GROMACS .gro file of C-alpha atoms in nm:
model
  445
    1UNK     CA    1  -5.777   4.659  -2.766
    2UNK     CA    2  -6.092   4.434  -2.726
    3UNK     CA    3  -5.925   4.268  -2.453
    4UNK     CA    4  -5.939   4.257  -2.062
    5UNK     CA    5  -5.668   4.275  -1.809
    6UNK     CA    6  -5.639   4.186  -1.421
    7UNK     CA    7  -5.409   4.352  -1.152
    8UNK     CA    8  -5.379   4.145  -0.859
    9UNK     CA    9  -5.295   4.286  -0.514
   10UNK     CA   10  -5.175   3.961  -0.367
   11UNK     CA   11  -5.140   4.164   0.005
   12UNK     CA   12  -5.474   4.276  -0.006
   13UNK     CA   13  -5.656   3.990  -0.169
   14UNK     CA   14  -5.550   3.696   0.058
   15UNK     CA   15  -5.468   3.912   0.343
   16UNK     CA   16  -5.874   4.003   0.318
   17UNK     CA   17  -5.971   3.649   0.267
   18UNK     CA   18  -5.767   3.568   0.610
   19UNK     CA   19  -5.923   3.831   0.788
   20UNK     CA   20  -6.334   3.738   0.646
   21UNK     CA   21  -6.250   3.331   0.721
   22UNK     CA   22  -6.001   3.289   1.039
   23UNK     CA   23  -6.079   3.635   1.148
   24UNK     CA   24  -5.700   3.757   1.138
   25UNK     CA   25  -5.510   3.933   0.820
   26UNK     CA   26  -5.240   3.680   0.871
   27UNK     CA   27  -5.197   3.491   0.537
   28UNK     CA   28  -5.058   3.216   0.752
   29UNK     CA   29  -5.390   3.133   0.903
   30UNK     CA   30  -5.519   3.014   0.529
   31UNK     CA   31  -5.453   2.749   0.254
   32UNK     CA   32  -5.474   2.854  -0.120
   33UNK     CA   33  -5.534   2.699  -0.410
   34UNK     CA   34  -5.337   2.898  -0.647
   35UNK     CA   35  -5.435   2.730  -0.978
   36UNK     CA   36  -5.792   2.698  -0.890
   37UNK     CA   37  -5.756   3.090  -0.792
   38UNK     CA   38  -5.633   3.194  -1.058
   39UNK     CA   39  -5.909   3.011  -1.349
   40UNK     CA   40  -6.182   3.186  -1.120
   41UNK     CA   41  -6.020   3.531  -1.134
   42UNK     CA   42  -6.018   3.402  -1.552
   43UNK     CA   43  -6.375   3.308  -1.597
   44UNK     CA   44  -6.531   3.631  -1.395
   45UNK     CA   45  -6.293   3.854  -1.562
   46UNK     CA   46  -6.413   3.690  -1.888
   47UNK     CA   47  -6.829   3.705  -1.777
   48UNK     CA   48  -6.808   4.053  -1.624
   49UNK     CA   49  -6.591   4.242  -1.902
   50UNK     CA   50  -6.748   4.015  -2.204
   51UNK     CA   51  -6.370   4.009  -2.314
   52UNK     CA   52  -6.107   3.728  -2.360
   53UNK     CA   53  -5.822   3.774  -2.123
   54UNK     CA   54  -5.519   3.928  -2.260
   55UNK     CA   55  -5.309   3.831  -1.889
   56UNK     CA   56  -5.380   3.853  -1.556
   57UNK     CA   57  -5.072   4.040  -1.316
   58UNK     CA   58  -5.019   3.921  -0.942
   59UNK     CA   59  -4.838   4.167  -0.741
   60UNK     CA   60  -4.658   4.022  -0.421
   61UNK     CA   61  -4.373   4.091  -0.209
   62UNK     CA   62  -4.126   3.871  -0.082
   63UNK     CA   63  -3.773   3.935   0.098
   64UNK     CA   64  -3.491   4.073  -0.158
   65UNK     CA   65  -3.726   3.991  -0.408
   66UNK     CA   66  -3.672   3.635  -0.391
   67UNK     CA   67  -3.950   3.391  -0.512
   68UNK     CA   68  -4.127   3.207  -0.299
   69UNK     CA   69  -4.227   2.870  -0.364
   70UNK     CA   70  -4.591   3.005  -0.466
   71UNK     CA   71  -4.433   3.269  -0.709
   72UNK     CA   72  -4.275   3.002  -0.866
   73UNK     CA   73  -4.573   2.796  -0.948
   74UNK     CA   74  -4.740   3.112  -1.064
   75UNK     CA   75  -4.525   3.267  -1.261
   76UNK     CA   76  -4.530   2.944  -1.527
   77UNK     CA   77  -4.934   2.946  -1.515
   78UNK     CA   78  -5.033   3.073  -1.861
   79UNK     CA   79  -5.167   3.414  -1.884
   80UNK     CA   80  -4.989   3.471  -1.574
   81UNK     CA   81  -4.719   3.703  -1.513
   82UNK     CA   82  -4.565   3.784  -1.157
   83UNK     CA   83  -4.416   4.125  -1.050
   84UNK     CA   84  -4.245   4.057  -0.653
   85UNK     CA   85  -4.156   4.399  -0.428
   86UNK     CA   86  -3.953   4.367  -0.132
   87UNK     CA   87  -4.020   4.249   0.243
   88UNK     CA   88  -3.874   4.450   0.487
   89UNK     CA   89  -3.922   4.450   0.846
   90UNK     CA   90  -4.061   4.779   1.016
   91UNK     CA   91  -4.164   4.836   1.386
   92UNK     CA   92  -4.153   4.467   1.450
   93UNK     CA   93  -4.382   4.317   1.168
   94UNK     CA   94  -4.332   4.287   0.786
   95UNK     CA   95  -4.412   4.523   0.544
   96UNK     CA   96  -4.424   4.520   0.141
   97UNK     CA   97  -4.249   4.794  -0.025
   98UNK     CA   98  -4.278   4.876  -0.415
   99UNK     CA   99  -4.597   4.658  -0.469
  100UNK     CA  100  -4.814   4.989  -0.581
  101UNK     CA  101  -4.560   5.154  -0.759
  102UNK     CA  102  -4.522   4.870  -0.948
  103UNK     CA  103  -4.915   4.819  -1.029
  104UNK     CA  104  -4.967   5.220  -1.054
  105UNK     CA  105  -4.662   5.181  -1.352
  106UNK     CA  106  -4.827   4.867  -1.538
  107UNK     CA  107  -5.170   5.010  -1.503
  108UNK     CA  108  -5.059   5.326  -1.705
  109UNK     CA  109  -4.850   5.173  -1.888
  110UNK     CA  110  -5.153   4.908  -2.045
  111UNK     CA  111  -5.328   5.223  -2.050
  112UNK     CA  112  -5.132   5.472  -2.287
  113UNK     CA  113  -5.034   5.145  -2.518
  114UNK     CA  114  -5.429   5.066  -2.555
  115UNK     CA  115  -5.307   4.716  -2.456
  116UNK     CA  116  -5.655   4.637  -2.304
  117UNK     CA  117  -6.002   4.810  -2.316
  118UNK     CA  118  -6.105   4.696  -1.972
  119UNK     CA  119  -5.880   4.635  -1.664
  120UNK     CA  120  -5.987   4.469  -1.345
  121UNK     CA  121  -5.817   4.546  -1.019
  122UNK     CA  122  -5.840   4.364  -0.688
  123UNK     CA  123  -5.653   4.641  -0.463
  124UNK     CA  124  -5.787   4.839  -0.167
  125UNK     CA  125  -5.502   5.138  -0.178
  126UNK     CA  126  -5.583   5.430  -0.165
  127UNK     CA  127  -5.214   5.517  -0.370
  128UNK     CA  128  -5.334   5.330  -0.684
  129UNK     CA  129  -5.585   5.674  -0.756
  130UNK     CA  130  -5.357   5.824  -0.945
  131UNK     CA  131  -5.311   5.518  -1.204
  132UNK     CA  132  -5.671   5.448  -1.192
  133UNK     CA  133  -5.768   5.818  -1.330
  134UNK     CA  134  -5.451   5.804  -1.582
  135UNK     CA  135  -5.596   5.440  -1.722
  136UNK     CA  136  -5.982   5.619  -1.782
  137UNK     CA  137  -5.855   5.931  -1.935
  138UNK     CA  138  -5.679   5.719  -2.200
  139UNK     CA  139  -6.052   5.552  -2.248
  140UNK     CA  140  -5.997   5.217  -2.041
  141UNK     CA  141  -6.323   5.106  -1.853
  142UNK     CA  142  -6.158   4.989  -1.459
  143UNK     CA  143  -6.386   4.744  -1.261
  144UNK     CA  144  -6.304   4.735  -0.857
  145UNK     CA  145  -6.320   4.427  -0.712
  146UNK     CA  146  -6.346   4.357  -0.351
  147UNK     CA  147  -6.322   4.112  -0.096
  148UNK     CA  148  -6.626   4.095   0.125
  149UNK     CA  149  -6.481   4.252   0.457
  150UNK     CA  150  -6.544   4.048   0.776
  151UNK     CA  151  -6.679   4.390   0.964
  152UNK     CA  152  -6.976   4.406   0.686
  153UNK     CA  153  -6.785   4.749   0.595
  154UNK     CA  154  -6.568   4.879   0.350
  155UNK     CA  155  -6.195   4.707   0.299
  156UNK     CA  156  -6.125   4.947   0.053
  157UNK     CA  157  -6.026   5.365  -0.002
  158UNK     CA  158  -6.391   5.548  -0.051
  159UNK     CA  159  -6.190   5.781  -0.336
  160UNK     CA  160  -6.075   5.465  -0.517
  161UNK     CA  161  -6.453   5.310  -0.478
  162UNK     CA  162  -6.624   5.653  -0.650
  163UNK     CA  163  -6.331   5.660  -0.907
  164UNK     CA  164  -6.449   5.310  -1.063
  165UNK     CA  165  -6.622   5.302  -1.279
  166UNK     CA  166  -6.776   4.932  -1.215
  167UNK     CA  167  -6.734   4.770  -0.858
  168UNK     CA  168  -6.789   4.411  -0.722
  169UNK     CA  169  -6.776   4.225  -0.454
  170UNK     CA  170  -6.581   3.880  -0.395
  171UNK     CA  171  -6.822   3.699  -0.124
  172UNK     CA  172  -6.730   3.439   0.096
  173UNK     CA  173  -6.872   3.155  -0.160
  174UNK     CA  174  -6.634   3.251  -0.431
  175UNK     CA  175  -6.353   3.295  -0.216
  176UNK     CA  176  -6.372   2.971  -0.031
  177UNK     CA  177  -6.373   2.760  -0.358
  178UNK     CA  178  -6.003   2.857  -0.360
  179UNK     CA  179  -5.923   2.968   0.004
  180UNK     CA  180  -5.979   2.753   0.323
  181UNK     CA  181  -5.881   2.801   0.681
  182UNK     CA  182  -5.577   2.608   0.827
  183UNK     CA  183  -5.612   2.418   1.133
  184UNK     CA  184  -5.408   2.595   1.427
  185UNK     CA  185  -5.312   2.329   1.708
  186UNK     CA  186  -5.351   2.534   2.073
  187UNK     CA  187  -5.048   2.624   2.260
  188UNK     CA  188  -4.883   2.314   2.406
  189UNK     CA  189  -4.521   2.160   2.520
  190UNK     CA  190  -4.287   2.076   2.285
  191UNK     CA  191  -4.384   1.782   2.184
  192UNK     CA  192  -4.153   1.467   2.118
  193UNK     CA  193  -3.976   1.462   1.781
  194UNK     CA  194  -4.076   1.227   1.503
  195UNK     CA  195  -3.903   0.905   1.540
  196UNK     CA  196  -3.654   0.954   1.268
  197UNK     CA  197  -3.570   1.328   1.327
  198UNK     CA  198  -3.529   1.211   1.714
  199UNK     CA  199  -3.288   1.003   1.598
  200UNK     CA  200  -3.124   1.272   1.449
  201UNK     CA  201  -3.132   1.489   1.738
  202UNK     CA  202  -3.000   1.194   1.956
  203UNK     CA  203  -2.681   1.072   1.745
  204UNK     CA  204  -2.354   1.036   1.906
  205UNK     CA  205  -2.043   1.206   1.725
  206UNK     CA  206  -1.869   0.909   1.566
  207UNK     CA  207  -1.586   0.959   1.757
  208UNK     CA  208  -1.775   0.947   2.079
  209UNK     CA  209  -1.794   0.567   2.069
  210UNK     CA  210  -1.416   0.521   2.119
  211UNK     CA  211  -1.417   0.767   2.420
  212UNK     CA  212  -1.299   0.670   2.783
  213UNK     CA  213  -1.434   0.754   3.092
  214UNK     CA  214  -1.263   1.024   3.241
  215UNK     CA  215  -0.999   0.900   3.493
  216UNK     CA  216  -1.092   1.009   3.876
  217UNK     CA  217  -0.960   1.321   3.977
  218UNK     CA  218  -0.693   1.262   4.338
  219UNK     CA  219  -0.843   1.465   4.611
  220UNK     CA  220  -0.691   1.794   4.626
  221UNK     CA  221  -0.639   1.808   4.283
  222UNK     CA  222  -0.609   2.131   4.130
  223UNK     CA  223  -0.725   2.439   4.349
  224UNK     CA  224  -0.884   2.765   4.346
  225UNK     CA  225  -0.585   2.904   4.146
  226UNK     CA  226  -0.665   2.617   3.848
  227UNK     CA  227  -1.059   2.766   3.849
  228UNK     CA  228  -1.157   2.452   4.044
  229UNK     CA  229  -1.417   2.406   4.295
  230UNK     CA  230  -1.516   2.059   4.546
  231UNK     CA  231  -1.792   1.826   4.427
  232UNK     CA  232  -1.921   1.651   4.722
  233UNK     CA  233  -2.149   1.378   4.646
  234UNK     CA  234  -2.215   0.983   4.681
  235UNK     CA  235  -2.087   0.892   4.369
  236UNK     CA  236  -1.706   1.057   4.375
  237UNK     CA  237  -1.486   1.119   4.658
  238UNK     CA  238  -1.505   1.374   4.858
  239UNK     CA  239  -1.329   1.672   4.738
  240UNK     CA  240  -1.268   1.611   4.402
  241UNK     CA  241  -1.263   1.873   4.138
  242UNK     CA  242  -1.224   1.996   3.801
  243UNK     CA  243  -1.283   2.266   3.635
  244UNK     CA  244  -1.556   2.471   3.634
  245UNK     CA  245  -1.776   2.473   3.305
  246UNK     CA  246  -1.524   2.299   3.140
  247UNK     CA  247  -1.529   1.968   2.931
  248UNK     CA  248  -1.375   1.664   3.058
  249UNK     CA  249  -1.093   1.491   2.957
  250UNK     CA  250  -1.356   1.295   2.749
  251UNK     CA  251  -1.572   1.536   2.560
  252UNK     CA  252  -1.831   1.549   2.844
  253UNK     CA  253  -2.000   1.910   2.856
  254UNK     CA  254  -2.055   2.179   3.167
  255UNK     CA  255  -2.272   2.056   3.416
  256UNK     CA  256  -2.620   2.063   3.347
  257UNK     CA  257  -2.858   2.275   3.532
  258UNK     CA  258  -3.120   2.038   3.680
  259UNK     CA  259  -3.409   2.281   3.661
  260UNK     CA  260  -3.326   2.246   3.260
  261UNK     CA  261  -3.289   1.895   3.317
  262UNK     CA  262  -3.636   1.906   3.439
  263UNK     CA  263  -3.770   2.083   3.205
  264UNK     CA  264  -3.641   1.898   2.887
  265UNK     CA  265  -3.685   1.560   3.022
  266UNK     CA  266  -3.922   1.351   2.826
  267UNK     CA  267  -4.227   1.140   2.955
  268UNK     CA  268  -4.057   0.804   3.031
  269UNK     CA  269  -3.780   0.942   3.192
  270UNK     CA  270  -3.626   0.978   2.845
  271UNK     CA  271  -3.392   1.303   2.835
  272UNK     CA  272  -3.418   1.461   2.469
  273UNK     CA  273  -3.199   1.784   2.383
  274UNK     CA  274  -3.352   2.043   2.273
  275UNK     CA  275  -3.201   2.220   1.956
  276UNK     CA  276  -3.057   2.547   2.089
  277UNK     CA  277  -2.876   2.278   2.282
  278UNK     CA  278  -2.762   2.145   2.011
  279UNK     CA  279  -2.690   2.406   1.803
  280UNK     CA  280  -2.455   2.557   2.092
  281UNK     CA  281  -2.238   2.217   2.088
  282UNK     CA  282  -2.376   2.109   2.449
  283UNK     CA  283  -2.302   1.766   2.554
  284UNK     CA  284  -2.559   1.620   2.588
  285UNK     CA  285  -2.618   1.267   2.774
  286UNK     CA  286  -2.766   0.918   2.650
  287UNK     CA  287  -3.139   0.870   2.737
  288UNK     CA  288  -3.160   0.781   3.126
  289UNK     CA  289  -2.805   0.852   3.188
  290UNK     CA  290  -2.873   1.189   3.410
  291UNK     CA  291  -3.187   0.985   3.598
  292UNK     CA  292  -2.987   0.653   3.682
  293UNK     CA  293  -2.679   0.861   3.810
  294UNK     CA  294  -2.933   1.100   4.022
  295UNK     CA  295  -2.962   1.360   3.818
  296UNK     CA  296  -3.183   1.506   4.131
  297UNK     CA  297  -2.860   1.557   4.349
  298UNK     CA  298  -2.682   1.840   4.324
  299UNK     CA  299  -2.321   1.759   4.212
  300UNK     CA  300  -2.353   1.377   4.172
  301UNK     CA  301  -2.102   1.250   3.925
  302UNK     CA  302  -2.183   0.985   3.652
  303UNK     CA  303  -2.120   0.592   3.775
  304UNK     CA  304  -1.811   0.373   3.675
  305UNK     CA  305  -1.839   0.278   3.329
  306UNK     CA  306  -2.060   0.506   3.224
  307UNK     CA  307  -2.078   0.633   2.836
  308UNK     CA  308  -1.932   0.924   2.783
  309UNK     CA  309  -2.191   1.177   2.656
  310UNK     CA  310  -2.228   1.241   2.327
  311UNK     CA  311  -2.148   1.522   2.128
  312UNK     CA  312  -2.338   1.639   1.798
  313UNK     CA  313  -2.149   1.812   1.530
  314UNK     CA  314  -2.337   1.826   1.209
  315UNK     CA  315  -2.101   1.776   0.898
  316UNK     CA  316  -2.254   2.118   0.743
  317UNK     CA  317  -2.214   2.330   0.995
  318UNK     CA  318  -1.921   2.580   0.894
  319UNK     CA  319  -1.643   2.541   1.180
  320UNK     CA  320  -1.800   2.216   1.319
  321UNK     CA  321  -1.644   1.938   1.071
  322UNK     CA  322  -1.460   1.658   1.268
  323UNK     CA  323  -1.256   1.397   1.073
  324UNK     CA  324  -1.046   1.086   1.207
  325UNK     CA  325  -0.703   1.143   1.073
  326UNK     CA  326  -0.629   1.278   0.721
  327UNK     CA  327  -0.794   1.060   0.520
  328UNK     CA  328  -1.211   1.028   0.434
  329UNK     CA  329  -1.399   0.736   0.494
  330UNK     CA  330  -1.577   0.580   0.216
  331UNK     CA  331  -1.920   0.727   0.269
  332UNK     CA  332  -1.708   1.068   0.202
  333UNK     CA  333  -1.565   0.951  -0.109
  334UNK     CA  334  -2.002   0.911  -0.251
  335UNK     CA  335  -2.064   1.168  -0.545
  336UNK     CA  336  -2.265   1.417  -0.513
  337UNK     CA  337  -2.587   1.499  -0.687
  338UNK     CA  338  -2.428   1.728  -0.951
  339UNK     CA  339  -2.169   1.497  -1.058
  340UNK     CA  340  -2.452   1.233  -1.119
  341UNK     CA  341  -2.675   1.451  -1.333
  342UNK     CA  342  -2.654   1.523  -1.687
  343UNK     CA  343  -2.757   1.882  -1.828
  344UNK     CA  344  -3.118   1.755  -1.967
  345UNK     CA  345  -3.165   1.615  -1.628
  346UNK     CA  346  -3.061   1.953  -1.467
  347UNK     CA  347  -3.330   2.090  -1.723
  348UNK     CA  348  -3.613   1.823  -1.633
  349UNK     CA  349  -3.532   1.887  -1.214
  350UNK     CA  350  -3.586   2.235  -1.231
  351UNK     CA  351  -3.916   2.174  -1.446
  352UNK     CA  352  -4.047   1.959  -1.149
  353UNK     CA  353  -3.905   2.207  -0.876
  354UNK     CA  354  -4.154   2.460  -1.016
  355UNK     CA  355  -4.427   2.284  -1.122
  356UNK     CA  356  -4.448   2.011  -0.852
  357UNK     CA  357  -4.275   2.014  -0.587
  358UNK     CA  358  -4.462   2.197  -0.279
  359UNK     CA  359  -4.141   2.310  -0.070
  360UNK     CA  360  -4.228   2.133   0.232
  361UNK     CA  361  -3.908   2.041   0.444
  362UNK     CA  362  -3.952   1.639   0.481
  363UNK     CA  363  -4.088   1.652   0.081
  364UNK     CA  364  -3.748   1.856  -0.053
  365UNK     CA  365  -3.560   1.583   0.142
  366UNK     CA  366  -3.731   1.281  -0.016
  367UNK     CA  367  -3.690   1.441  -0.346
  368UNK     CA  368  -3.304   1.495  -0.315
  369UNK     CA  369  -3.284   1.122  -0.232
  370UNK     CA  370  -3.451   0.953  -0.487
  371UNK     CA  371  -3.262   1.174  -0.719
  372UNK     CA  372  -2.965   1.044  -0.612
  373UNK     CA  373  -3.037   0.696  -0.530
  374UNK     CA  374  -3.196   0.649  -0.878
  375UNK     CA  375  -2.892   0.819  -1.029
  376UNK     CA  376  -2.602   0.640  -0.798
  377UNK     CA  377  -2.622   0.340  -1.075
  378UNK     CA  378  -2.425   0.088  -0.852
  379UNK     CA  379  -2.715  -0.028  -0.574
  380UNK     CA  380  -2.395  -0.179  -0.396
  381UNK     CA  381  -2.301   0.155  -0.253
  382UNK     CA  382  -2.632   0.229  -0.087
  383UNK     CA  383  -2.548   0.047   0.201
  384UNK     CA  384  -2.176   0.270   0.234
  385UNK     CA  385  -2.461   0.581   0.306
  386UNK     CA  386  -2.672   0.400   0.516
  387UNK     CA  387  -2.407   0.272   0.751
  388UNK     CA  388  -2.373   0.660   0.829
  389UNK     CA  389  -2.714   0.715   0.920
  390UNK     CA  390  -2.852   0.931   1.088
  391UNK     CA  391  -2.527   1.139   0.984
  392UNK     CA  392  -2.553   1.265   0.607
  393UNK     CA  393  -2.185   1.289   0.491
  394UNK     CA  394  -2.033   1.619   0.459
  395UNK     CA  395  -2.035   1.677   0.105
  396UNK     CA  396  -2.352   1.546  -0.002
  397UNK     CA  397  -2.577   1.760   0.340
  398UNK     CA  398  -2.446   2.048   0.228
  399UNK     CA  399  -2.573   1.974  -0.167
  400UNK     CA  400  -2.898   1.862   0.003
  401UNK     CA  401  -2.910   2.223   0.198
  402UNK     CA  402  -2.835   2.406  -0.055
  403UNK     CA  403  -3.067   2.242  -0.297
  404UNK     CA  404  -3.350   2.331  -0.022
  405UNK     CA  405  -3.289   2.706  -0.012
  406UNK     CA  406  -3.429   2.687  -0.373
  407UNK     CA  407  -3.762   2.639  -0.184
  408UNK     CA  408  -3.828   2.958   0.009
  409UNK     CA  409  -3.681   2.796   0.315
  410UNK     CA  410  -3.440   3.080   0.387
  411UNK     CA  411  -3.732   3.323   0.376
  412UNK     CA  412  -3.757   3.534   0.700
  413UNK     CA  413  -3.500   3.359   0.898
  414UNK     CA  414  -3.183   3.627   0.820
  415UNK     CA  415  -3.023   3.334   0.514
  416UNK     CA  416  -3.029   3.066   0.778
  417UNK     CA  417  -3.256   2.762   0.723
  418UNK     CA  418  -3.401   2.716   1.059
  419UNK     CA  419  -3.325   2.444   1.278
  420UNK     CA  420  -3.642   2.218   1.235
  421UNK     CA  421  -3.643   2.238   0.881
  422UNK     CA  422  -3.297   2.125   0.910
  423UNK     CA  423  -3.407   1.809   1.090
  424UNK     CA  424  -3.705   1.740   0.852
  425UNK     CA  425  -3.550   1.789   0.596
  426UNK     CA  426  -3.261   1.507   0.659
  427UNK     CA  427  -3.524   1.313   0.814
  428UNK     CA  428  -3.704   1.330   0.497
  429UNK     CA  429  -3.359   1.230   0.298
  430UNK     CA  430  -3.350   0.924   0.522
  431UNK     CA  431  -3.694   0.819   0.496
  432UNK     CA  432  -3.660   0.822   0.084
  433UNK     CA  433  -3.342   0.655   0.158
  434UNK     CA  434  -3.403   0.372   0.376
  435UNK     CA  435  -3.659   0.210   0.138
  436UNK     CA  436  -3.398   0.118  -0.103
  437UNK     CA  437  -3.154  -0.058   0.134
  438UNK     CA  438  -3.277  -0.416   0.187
  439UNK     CA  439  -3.273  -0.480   0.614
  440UNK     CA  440  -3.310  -0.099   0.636
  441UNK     CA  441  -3.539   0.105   0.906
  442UNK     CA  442  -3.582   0.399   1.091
  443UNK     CA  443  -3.665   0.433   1.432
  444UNK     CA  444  -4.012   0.342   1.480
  445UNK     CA  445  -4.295   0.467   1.697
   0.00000   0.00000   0.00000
């Protein structure tokens, strides 16, 4: 009984700190140290209640009650347990469902056990009244705490605030010794891609190599009953046609739109595509291609000998997978992660996963590839992955994705990991990659 507890409203507490330092409730706008956080909620608990701490509860939300990469790292802090709601989306913005039915539960609960004689709560809600009268009648002394509201008024419901029967304030010091603001870069154009995941974006379908240029079309070819129309221009003869929005002969794409062209050309004169271009299977042209055949002209056809344009197909997307012929090339026939790791290993990953790995994109990709570089045994076959570069082979991208939606990655994006983190995170595979093949680099700057 001579012990202290403290219920965390994660919502309140760091959406408050958000709003008092970047001036918004978004918890996006801040950076938290969640260890540090957690030993100061300790030692004032401790100093304020003259207790020991029995535990200390943190009370979050997070879609279909999956953990987040944060809940992970909390939930194997000592003295710390987690209890998640659910995330649901209401009148366009998210909203946490369950989180004070859950503390209003554990609050009475401690309560009517005589688990604790003092309980701290960090909340605002109004709905946590009820549990906060239940936990005094059964003789447990509640201290409010509060976060210092940016206004200079109360964050908090007046009945919960004359209910306590001790109340405190969180000022700006404390909070900052585990909360900063994160730096928000202004609106701007896309900018270019990082070297390696530009590489990425820009990789020819292996087959596209051994494409030919599409043969000329005969004038008159075709007609209005094929779905054809004329293309007059300088570079093909007049009247020529073929159809309309339809792929050549050799994989080339519909016509591109030269206002888009415009728009998605890079300083230089360098055309990059963009990703719902690539993610819609557009064709999309090597760098300068569309400028040296006058991309500026209206119908103006690509010049003798051109390449054909390439076509991206990513190994892992589901109805996209393009083989030569029956049989898989060697960088197909690589094992995958799971067939290289041995159950204690398994044990000792998911160890790190929690404890030290952040979740960031390009970081989950580096630590995928070291795993299976240091586990691959024969060095010799290094070289068999690299020659696919910047294309991870079927089997082992979709290991690597699916090891990433461990992360949080999937969070808020309807269980699709969205397309950038896609790119960093292979770019991130490569980069770990390319420092163990000797003669090995990635695009530079």
């Amino acid at each position: 009984m001579d012990r202290c507890v403290v219920l965390v409203d994660a919502g309140y507490l760091l959406g408050a700190a958000a709003s008092l330092l970047a001036g918004e409730s978004s918890r996006s706008r801040i950076t938290v140290d969640h260890t540090e956080l957690i030993k100061n909620l300790r030692e004032r608990a401790e100093a304020e209640t003259g207790l020991p701490l029995l535990r200390i509860y943190w009370f979050d939300a997070a879609p279909d009650r999956r953990p987040m990469p944060e809940h992970r790292r909390l939930r194997v802090t000592p003295r710390v347990t987690v209890r998640l709601g659910a995330l649901t989306r209401a009148d366009g913005r998210w909203v946490q469902k369950g989180v004070d039915a859950a503390m209003h539960a554990e609050l009475s609960e401690l309560a009517r056990n005589r688990a604790c004689a003092d309980v701290v709560l960090v909340t605002g809600d109004g709905d946590l009244l009820p549990g906060m009268m239940s936990a005094k009648e059964h003789g447990v002394a509640v201290h409010l705490w509060a976060v210092q509201a940016a206004d200079g008024d109360f964050n908090q419901s007046e009945d919960l605030v004359a209910e306590a029967d001790e109340r405190r304030v969180l000022d700006r010091d404390w909070i900052t010794r585990a909360v900063e603001v994160r730096e928000i870069t202004p609106p701007c154009p896309p900018p270019m891609p990082r070297p390696e995941i530009a590489k990425i974006l820009s990789a020819p379908h292996p087959s596209a190599s051994s494409a030919v240029p599409p043969p000329p079309v005969e004038p008159g070819a075709g007609g209005a009953e094929n779905g054809t129309r004329p293309e007059p221009g300088p570079a093909g003869p007049a009247g020529a046609a073929r159809p309309t929005g339809e792929p050549g002969p050799a994989g080339g794409g519909p016509e591109e739109d030269p206002e888009c062209a415009a728009k998605s050309a890079a300083p230089g004169g360098r055309s990059v595509p963009t990703p719902k271009e690539i993610a819609a299977g557009l064709a999309s042209g090597k760098a300068g291609a569309a400028t040296s055949a006058g991309a500026g002209a209206p119908g103006a056809g690509a010049p003798p000998g051109a390449p054909a344009p390439s076509l991206l197909r990513w190994s892992s997307d589901k109805g996209w997978i393009e083989r030569s012929g029956d049989s898989a090339g060697p960088a197909e026939l690589l094992p995958t992660l799971a067939q290289l790791t041995t159950a204690e290993q398994r044990w000792a990953d998911r160890e790190e996963d929690i404890t030290a790995i952040g979740g960031d994109p390009h970081e989950v990709g580096q630590v995928f590839a070291k795993r299976w570089s240091d586990r691959l045994g024969d060095r010799e076959r290094l070289p068999v992955l690299w020659a696919e570069y910047p294309r991870v082979p079927h089997r082992i991208d979709g290991e690597l994705l699916r090891y990433a939606a461990r992360f949080g990655l999937l969070a808020h994006k309807d269980d699709q990991i969205d397309e950038h983190d896609r790119y960093a995170i292979r770019a991130g595979f490569w980069r770990e990659i390319s420092a163990r093949v000797p003669g090995a680099s990635l695009v530079d700057d």
